Amino acid sequence: MLKTILHRRSIRRFEQEQIAEDALQDILQAGLYAPSAGGRQGVIFAVCQNQSVNERLGKIKRANSHPHMATETSYVSKEQPSIADDPTITNAFYDAPTVITLFAPKNFLFSVDDCAVAAENMMLVADELGIGSCYIGQGWTAFADPYGQDILRQWNIPHGYYAVMQVLLGYSKEHDAHPASKPRKSHRILRF
Ligand SMILES: Cc1cc2nc3c(=O)[nH]c(=O)nc-3n(C[C@H](O)[C@H](O)[C@H](O)COP(=O)(O)O)c2cc1C
């Protein structure tokens, strides 16, 4: 397990080929079996493998994102550039073939926590299965225009739920050049 944790990196350059269905099922199971506050299991996983929908939502999200752009010394990833690293990227979902939006109740204190632990479970299983993943925060910004609102209706997202974040999945384009992790910052562990 530690080996997988150390190996997982955010992947943003994907092959167009769709991920295998049995791998997707395992990844979803990892999400379903994540811890949840009070054992409520409130997270809903909306799996979209429709390329045009994913592209349109990713573009809406990009248009609604205003990241601090990278500098020579401060950047997200040189190997797998994010929208903060490369202003020419127009799709905040990086053309990933599978985009899973995690929805959770608006009025629940632990919705973000529940989605985050589910997402990490999913990304670790994805890594074990040779599938690249990326966590995308502020999921609601992908739906913040009439097209996005229409998609929410089509998907029958229950009233009172909101898009917390997305997990992108796909085979890494640079399978042979898996990104290296940044060195860990020191002094982050306190022992008493
Ligand atoms: C809460 C959160 C939000 C994130 N949002 C984005 C995002 O919107 N776009 C993106 O490309 N990466 C996003 N990431 C991925 C981070 O950029 C990535 O985890 C970080 O740079 C460390 O790289 P690593 O995942 O390869 O270790 C997010 C990660 C977290 C935990």
PDB file of C-alpha atoms and ligand atoms in Angstrom:
ATOM      1  CA  MET A   1       0.000   0.000   0.000  1.00  0.00           C
ATOM      2  CA  LEU A   2       2.777   2.480   0.874  1.00  0.00           C
ATOM      3  CA  LYS A   3       4.405   1.628  -2.445  1.00  0.00           C
ATOM      4  CA  THR A   4       1.211   2.667  -4.258  1.00  0.00           C
ATOM      5  CA  ILE A   5       0.911   5.858  -2.213  1.00  0.00           C
ATOM      6  CA  LEU A   6       4.464   6.795  -3.102  1.00  0.00           C
ATOM      7  CA  HIS A   7       3.968   5.915  -6.768  1.00  0.00           C
ATOM      8  CA  ARG A   8       0.672   7.787  -7.397  1.00  0.00           C
ATOM      9  CA  ARG A   9       1.089  11.125  -9.172  1.00  0.00           C
ATOM     10  CA  SER A  10      -1.390  13.486 -10.775  1.00  0.00           C
ATOM     11  CA  ILE A  11      -1.662  12.634 -14.466  1.00  0.00           C
ATOM     12  CA  ARG A  12      -2.893  15.288 -16.899  1.00  0.00           C
ATOM     13  CA  ARG A  13      -1.817  13.893 -20.258  1.00  0.00           C
ATOM     14  CA  PHE A  14      -4.127  11.054 -21.218  1.00  0.00           C
ATOM     15  CA  GLU A  15      -4.496   8.558 -24.008  1.00  0.00           C
ATOM     16  CA  GLN A  16      -7.888   8.820 -25.723  1.00  0.00           C
ATOM     17  CA  GLU A  17      -8.487   5.085 -25.200  1.00  0.00           C
ATOM     18  CA  GLN A  18     -11.183   4.450 -22.606  1.00  0.00           C
ATOM     19  CA  ILE A  19     -10.226   2.660 -19.388  1.00  0.00           C
ATOM     20  CA  ALA A  20     -11.227  -0.978 -18.963  1.00  0.00           C
ATOM     21  CA  GLU A  21     -14.704  -1.471 -17.481  1.00  0.00           C
ATOM     22  CA  ASP A  22     -13.539  -3.945 -14.813  1.00  0.00           C
ATOM     23  CA  ALA A  23     -10.908  -1.434 -13.667  1.00  0.00           C
ATOM     24  CA  LEU A  24     -13.580   1.274 -13.460  1.00  0.00           C
ATOM     25  CA  GLN A  25     -15.736  -1.044 -11.331  1.00  0.00           C
ATOM     26  CA  ASP A  26     -12.846  -1.644  -8.916  1.00  0.00           C
ATOM     27  CA  ILE A  27     -12.142   2.099  -8.707  1.00  0.00           C
ATOM     28  CA  LEU A  28     -15.802   2.822  -7.960  1.00  0.00           C
ATOM     29  CA  GLN A  29     -15.876   0.131  -5.327  1.00  0.00           C
ATOM     30  CA  ALA A  30     -12.878   1.789  -3.676  1.00  0.00           C
ATOM     31  CA  GLY A  31     -14.899   5.009  -3.573  1.00  0.00           C
ATOM     32  CA  LEU A  32     -18.008   3.306  -2.196  1.00  0.00           C
ATOM     33  CA  TYR A  33     -16.019   1.658   0.591  1.00  0.00           C
ATOM     34  CA  ALA A  34     -14.242   4.842   1.727  1.00  0.00           C
ATOM     35  CA  PRO A  35     -14.883   6.116   5.227  1.00  0.00           C
ATOM     36  CA  SER A  36     -17.716   8.622   5.536  1.00  0.00           C
ATOM     37  CA  ALA A  37     -18.645  10.933   8.380  1.00  0.00           C
ATOM     38  CA  GLY A  38     -21.162   9.214  10.626  1.00  0.00           C
ATOM     39  CA  GLY A  39     -21.214   6.288   8.179  1.00  0.00           C
ATOM     40  CA  ARG A  40     -23.774   8.219   6.137  1.00  0.00           C
ATOM     41  CA  GLN A  41     -22.429   7.254   2.677  1.00  0.00           C
ATOM     42  CA  GLY A  42     -23.695  10.536   1.268  1.00  0.00           C
ATOM     43  CA  VAL A  43     -21.391  10.801  -1.746  1.00  0.00           C
ATOM     44  CA  ILE A  44     -22.835  10.236  -5.230  1.00  0.00           C
ATOM     45  CA  PHE A  45     -20.418   9.267  -8.010  1.00  0.00           C
ATOM     46  CA  ALA A  46     -21.471  10.540 -11.458  1.00  0.00           C
ATOM     47  CA  VAL A  47     -19.369   8.725 -14.048  1.00  0.00           C
ATOM     48  CA  CYS A  48     -19.273  10.477 -17.419  1.00  0.00           C
ATOM     49  CA  GLN A  49     -17.550   8.814 -20.365  1.00  0.00           C
ATOM     50  CA  ASN A  50     -19.222  10.983 -22.984  1.00  0.00           C
ATOM     51  CA  GLN A  51     -16.352  12.803 -24.645  1.00  0.00           C
ATOM     52  CA  SER A  52     -18.294  15.830 -25.820  1.00  0.00           C
ATOM     53  CA  VAL A  53     -19.974  16.355 -22.418  1.00  0.00           C
ATOM     54  CA  ASN A  54     -16.652  16.024 -20.583  1.00  0.00           C
ATOM     55  CA  GLU A  55     -14.986  18.422 -22.983  1.00  0.00           C
ATOM     56  CA  ARG A  56     -17.725  21.008 -22.687  1.00  0.00           C
ATOM     57  CA  LEU A  57     -17.797  20.835 -18.877  1.00  0.00           C
ATOM     58  CA  GLY A  58     -13.995  20.951 -18.737  1.00  0.00           C
ATOM     59  CA  LYS A  59     -14.030  24.084 -20.872  1.00  0.00           C
ATOM     60  CA  ILE A  60     -16.653  25.732 -18.682  1.00  0.00           C
ATOM     61  CA  LYS A  61     -14.509  24.889 -15.689  1.00  0.00           C
ATOM     62  CA  ARG A  62     -11.405  26.315 -17.344  1.00  0.00           C
ATOM     63  CA  ALA A  63     -13.262  29.523 -18.156  1.00  0.00           C
ATOM     64  CA  ASN A  64     -14.346  29.796 -14.516  1.00  0.00           C
ATOM     65  CA  SER A  65     -10.854  29.102 -13.106  1.00  0.00           C
ATOM     66  CA  HIS A  66      -8.412  31.870 -12.350  1.00  0.00           C
ATOM     67  CA  PRO A  67      -5.357  30.123 -10.898  1.00  0.00           C
ATOM     68  CA  HIS A  68      -2.171  31.855  -9.830  1.00  0.00           C
ATOM     69  CA  MET A  69      -0.062  31.153 -12.893  1.00  0.00           C
ATOM     70  CA  ALA A  70       3.209  29.278 -12.480  1.00  0.00           C
ATOM     71  CA  THR A  71       6.591  30.953 -12.384  1.00  0.00           C
ATOM     72  CA  GLU A  72      10.040  29.466 -12.959  1.00  0.00           C
ATOM     73  CA  THR A  73      10.333  28.637  -9.265  1.00  0.00           C
ATOM     74  CA  SER A  74       6.709  28.060  -8.331  1.00  0.00           C
ATOM     75  CA  TYR A  75       4.764  25.601 -10.449  1.00  0.00           C
ATOM     76  CA  VAL A  76       2.404  22.648 -10.129  1.00  0.00           C
ATOM     77  CA  SER A  77       4.068  20.159 -12.474  1.00  0.00           C
ATOM     78  CA  LYS A  78       6.605  20.490 -15.257  1.00  0.00           C
ATOM     79  CA  GLU A  79       6.006  16.911 -16.428  1.00  0.00           C
ATOM     80  CA  GLN A  80       2.192  16.951 -16.319  1.00  0.00           C
ATOM     81  CA  PRO A  81       1.339  20.664 -16.597  1.00  0.00           C
ATOM     82  CA  SER A  82      -1.830  21.942 -14.985  1.00  0.00           C
ATOM     83  CA  ILE A  83      -3.943  24.894 -16.097  1.00  0.00           C
ATOM     84  CA  ALA A  84      -1.827  26.996 -13.722  1.00  0.00           C
ATOM     85  CA  ASP A  85       1.324  25.945 -15.574  1.00  0.00           C
ATOM     86  CA  ASP A  86       0.153  26.229 -19.168  1.00  0.00           C
ATOM     87  CA  PRO A  87      -2.259  28.995 -20.214  1.00  0.00           C
ATOM     88  CA  THR A  88      -2.887  27.248 -23.555  1.00  0.00           C
ATOM     89  CA  ILE A  89      -4.781  24.379 -21.864  1.00  0.00           C
ATOM     90  CA  THR A  90      -8.460  25.061 -22.584  1.00  0.00           C
ATOM     91  CA  ASN A  91      -9.979  22.009 -20.879  1.00  0.00           C
ATOM     92  CA  ALA A  92      -9.671  21.834 -17.083  1.00  0.00           C
ATOM     93  CA  PHE A  93     -10.344  18.071 -17.395  1.00  0.00           C
ATOM     94  CA  TYR A  94      -7.313  17.665 -19.673  1.00  0.00           C
ATOM     95  CA  ASP A  95      -9.289  15.502 -22.153  1.00  0.00           C
ATOM     96  CA  ALA A  96      -9.470  12.634 -19.668  1.00  0.00           C
ATOM     97  CA  PRO A  97     -11.721   9.898 -21.116  1.00  0.00           C
ATOM     98  CA  THR A  98     -13.466   9.293 -17.773  1.00  0.00           C
ATOM     99  CA  VAL A  99     -14.552  12.110 -15.476  1.00  0.00           C
ATOM    100  CA  ILE A 100     -16.225  11.208 -12.190  1.00  0.00           C
ATOM    101  CA  THR A 101     -17.943  14.065 -10.413  1.00  0.00           C
ATOM    102  CA  LEU A 102     -18.453  13.511  -6.704  1.00  0.00           C
ATOM    103  CA  PHE A 103     -21.668  15.100  -5.431  1.00  0.00           C
ATOM    104  CA  ALA A 104     -22.545  15.494  -1.759  1.00  0.00           C
ATOM    105  CA  PRO A 105     -25.178  17.304   0.321  1.00  0.00           C
ATOM    106  CA  LYS A 106     -24.834  21.093   0.443  1.00  0.00           C
ATOM    107  CA  ASN A 107     -25.837  21.423   4.056  1.00  0.00           C
ATOM    108  CA  PHE A 108     -23.571  18.759   5.536  1.00  0.00           C
ATOM    109  CA  LEU A 109     -20.429  19.850   7.359  1.00  0.00           C
ATOM    110  CA  PHE A 110     -18.331  16.898   6.179  1.00  0.00           C
ATOM    111  CA  SER A 111     -19.235  16.761   2.485  1.00  0.00           C
ATOM    112  CA  VAL A 112     -15.797  17.866   1.293  1.00  0.00           C
ATOM    113  CA  ASP A 113     -14.047  15.462   3.664  1.00  0.00           C
ATOM    114  CA  ASP A 114     -16.238  12.565   2.506  1.00  0.00           C
ATOM    115  CA  CYS A 115     -15.475  13.273  -1.138  1.00  0.00           C
ATOM    116  CA  ALA A 116     -11.760  13.722  -0.510  1.00  0.00           C
ATOM    117  CA  VAL A 117     -11.302  10.377   1.235  1.00  0.00           C
ATOM    118  CA  ALA A 118     -13.342   8.617  -1.455  1.00  0.00           C
ATOM    119  CA  ALA A 119     -11.266  10.301  -4.160  1.00  0.00           C
ATOM    120  CA  GLU A 120      -7.986   9.231  -2.614  1.00  0.00           C
ATOM    121  CA  ASN A 121      -9.186   5.635  -2.300  1.00  0.00           C
ATOM    122  CA  MET A 122     -10.128   5.728  -5.979  1.00  0.00           C
ATOM    123  CA  MET A 123      -6.872   7.295  -7.129  1.00  0.00           C
ATOM    124  CA  LEU A 124      -4.803   4.717  -5.255  1.00  0.00           C
ATOM    125  CA  VAL A 125      -6.689   1.799  -6.770  1.00  0.00           C
ATOM    126  CA  ALA A 126      -6.390   3.472 -10.171  1.00  0.00           C
ATOM    127  CA  ASP A 127      -2.633   3.651  -9.739  1.00  0.00           C
ATOM    128  CA  GLU A 128      -2.469  -0.015  -8.779  1.00  0.00           C
ATOM    129  CA  LEU A 129      -4.376  -0.837 -11.974  1.00  0.00           C
ATOM    130  CA  GLY A 130      -2.051   1.219 -14.169  1.00  0.00           C
ATOM    131  CA  ILE A 131      -4.565   4.027 -14.645  1.00  0.00           C
ATOM    132  CA  GLY A 132      -3.639   7.687 -14.250  1.00  0.00           C
ATOM    133  CA  SER A 133      -5.792  10.026 -12.192  1.00  0.00           C
ATOM    134  CA  CYS A 134      -6.082  13.625 -11.126  1.00  0.00           C
ATOM    135  CA  TYR A 135      -8.054  15.307  -8.356  1.00  0.00           C
ATOM    136  CA  ILE A 136      -9.905  18.404  -9.553  1.00  0.00           C
ATOM    137  CA  GLY A 137     -11.134  20.747  -6.833  1.00  0.00           C
ATOM    138  CA  GLN A 138     -14.122  23.105  -6.832  1.00  0.00           C
ATOM    139  CA  GLY A 139     -16.225  20.736  -8.917  1.00  0.00           C
ATOM    140  CA  TRP A 140     -19.223  23.061  -9.065  1.00  0.00           C
ATOM    141  CA  THR A 141     -17.462  25.489 -11.409  1.00  0.00           C
ATOM    142  CA  ALA A 142     -17.840  22.957 -14.258  1.00  0.00           C
ATOM    143  CA  PHE A 143     -21.617  23.358 -14.037  1.00  0.00           C
ATOM    144  CA  ALA A 144     -21.732  27.123 -13.605  1.00  0.00           C
ATOM    145  CA  ASP A 145     -23.521  28.021 -16.821  1.00  0.00           C
ATOM    146  CA  PRO A 146     -26.803  27.022 -18.522  1.00  0.00           C
ATOM    147  CA  TYR A 147     -25.245  23.985 -20.262  1.00  0.00           C
ATOM    148  CA  GLY A 148     -23.850  22.709 -16.950  1.00  0.00           C
ATOM    149  CA  GLN A 149     -27.177  23.270 -15.213  1.00  0.00           C
ATOM    150  CA  ASP A 150     -28.914  21.326 -17.967  1.00  0.00           C
ATOM    151  CA  ILE A 151     -26.476  18.424 -17.485  1.00  0.00           C
ATOM    152  CA  LEU A 152     -27.281  18.365 -13.749  1.00  0.00           C
ATOM    153  CA  ARG A 153     -30.958  17.997 -14.623  1.00  0.00           C
ATOM    154  CA  GLN A 154     -30.217  15.254 -17.180  1.00  0.00           C
ATOM    155  CA  TRP A 155     -28.161  13.391 -14.573  1.00  0.00           C
ATOM    156  CA  ASN A 156     -31.000  13.659 -12.012  1.00  0.00           C
ATOM    157  CA  ILE A 157     -28.710  14.960  -9.316  1.00  0.00           C
ATOM    158  CA  PRO A 158     -30.844  15.048  -6.154  1.00  0.00           C
ATOM    159  CA  HIS A 159     -31.967  18.438  -4.905  1.00  0.00           C
ATOM    160  CA  GLY A 160     -29.645  19.822  -2.259  1.00  0.00           C
ATOM    161  CA  TYR A 161     -26.529  18.107  -3.634  1.00  0.00           C
ATOM    162  CA  TYR A 162     -23.590  19.924  -5.189  1.00  0.00           C
ATOM    163  CA  ALA A 163     -20.528  18.952  -7.223  1.00  0.00           C
ATOM    164  CA  VAL A 164     -17.664  18.922  -4.742  1.00  0.00           C
ATOM    165  CA  MET A 165     -14.861  17.757  -7.018  1.00  0.00           C
ATOM    166  CA  GLN A 166     -13.921  15.532  -9.947  1.00  0.00           C
ATOM    167  CA  VAL A 167     -11.638  12.531 -10.285  1.00  0.00           C
ATOM    168  CA  LEU A 168     -10.155  12.255 -13.771  1.00  0.00           C
ATOM    169  CA  LEU A 169      -9.187   8.815 -15.029  1.00  0.00           C
ATOM    170  CA  GLY A 170      -7.338   7.586 -18.085  1.00  0.00           C
ATOM    171  CA  TYR A 171      -4.233   5.837 -19.291  1.00  0.00           C
ATOM    172  CA  SER A 172      -1.191   8.057 -19.064  1.00  0.00           C
ATOM    173  CA  LYS A 173       0.124   9.241 -22.411  1.00  0.00           C
ATOM    174  CA  GLU A 174       3.634   9.083 -21.027  1.00  0.00           C
ATOM    175  CA  HIS A 175       3.398   5.661 -19.494  1.00  0.00           C
ATOM    176  CA  ASP A 176       7.165   5.193 -19.635  1.00  0.00           C
ATOM    177  CA  ALA A 177       7.874   8.550 -18.013  1.00  0.00           C
ATOM    178  CA  HIS A 178       5.916   8.509 -14.784  1.00  0.00           C
ATOM    179  CA  PRO A 179       6.331  11.901 -13.054  1.00  0.00           C
ATOM    180  CA  ALA A 180       8.632  12.195 -10.066  1.00  0.00           C
ATOM    181  CA  SER A 181       7.264  13.530  -6.795  1.00  0.00           C
ATOM    182  CA  LYS A 182       8.461  16.882  -5.521  1.00  0.00           C
ATOM    183  CA  PRO A 183      10.743  16.570  -2.500  1.00  0.00           C
ATOM    184  CA  ARG A 184       8.766  16.580   0.721  1.00  0.00           C
ATOM    185  CA  LYS A 185       8.961  19.798   2.764  1.00  0.00           C
ATOM    186  CA  SER A 186      10.713  19.280   6.070  1.00  0.00           C
ATOM    187  CA  HIS A 187       9.514  20.005   9.603  1.00  0.00           C
ATOM    188  CA  ARG A 188       5.961  18.903   8.932  1.00  0.00           C
ATOM    189  CA  ILE A 189       5.918  16.150  11.516  1.00  0.00           C
ATOM    190  CA  LEU A 190       5.818  17.103  15.162  1.00  0.00           C
ATOM    191  CA  ARG A 191       6.467  14.424  17.781  1.00  0.00           C
ATOM    192  CA  PHE A 192       5.900  14.700  21.494  1.00  0.00           C
TER     193      PHE A 192
HETATM  194  C1  LIG B   1      -7.919  19.655  -2.991  1.00  0.00           C
HETATM  195  C2  LIG B   1      -7.146  19.461  -4.282  1.00  0.00           C
HETATM  196  C3  LIG B   1      -7.534  20.170  -5.395  1.00  0.00           C
HETATM  197  C4  LIG B   1      -6.853  19.985  -6.607  1.00  0.00           C
HETATM  198  N1  LIG B   1      -7.307  20.639  -7.724  1.00  0.00           N
HETATM  199  C5  LIG B   1      -6.646  20.462  -8.889  1.00  0.00           C
HETATM  200  C6  LIG B   1      -7.131  21.108 -10.054  1.00  0.00           C
HETATM  201  O1  LIG B   1      -8.142  21.808 -10.052  1.00  0.00           O
HETATM  202  N2  LIG B   1      -6.446  20.922 -11.206  1.00  0.00           N
HETATM  203  C7  LIG B   1      -5.323  20.123 -11.266  1.00  0.00           C
HETATM  204  O2  LIG B   1      -4.755  19.992 -12.346  1.00  0.00           O
HETATM  205  N3  LIG B   1      -4.858  19.487 -10.175  1.00  0.00           N
HETATM  206  C8  LIG B   1      -5.490  19.632  -8.990  1.00  0.00           C
HETATM  207  N4  LIG B   1      -5.062  18.963  -7.874  1.00  0.00           N
HETATM  208  C9  LIG B   1      -3.892  18.070  -7.960  1.00  0.00           C
HETATM  209  C10 LIG B   1      -2.660  18.747  -7.341  1.00  0.00           C
HETATM  210  O3  LIG B   1      -2.185  19.762  -8.203  1.00  0.00           O
HETATM  211  C11 LIG B   1      -1.566  17.683  -7.102  1.00  0.00           C
HETATM  212  O4  LIG B   1      -2.044  16.726  -6.203  1.00  0.00           O
HETATM  213  C12 LIG B   1      -0.296  18.315  -6.534  1.00  0.00           C
HETATM  214  O5  LIG B   1       0.293  19.174  -7.481  1.00  0.00           O
HETATM  215  C13 LIG B   1       0.720  17.255  -6.114  1.00  0.00           C
HETATM  216  O6  LIG B   1       1.059  16.428  -7.204  1.00  0.00           O
HETATM  217  P1  LIG B   1       0.855  14.857  -7.150  1.00  0.00           P
HETATM  218  O7  LIG B   1      -0.634  14.607  -7.045  1.00  0.00           O
HETATM  219  O8  LIG B   1       1.426  14.368  -8.440  1.00  0.00           O
HETATM  220  O9  LIG B   1       1.591  14.330  -5.956  1.00  0.00           O
HETATM  221  C14 LIG B   1      -5.733  19.104  -6.673  1.00  0.00           C
HETATM  222  C15 LIG B   1      -5.378  18.389  -5.532  1.00  0.00           C
HETATM  223  C16 LIG B   1      -6.080  18.543  -4.354  1.00  0.00           C
HETATM  224  C17 LIG B   1      -5.698  17.719  -3.149  1.00  0.00           C
END
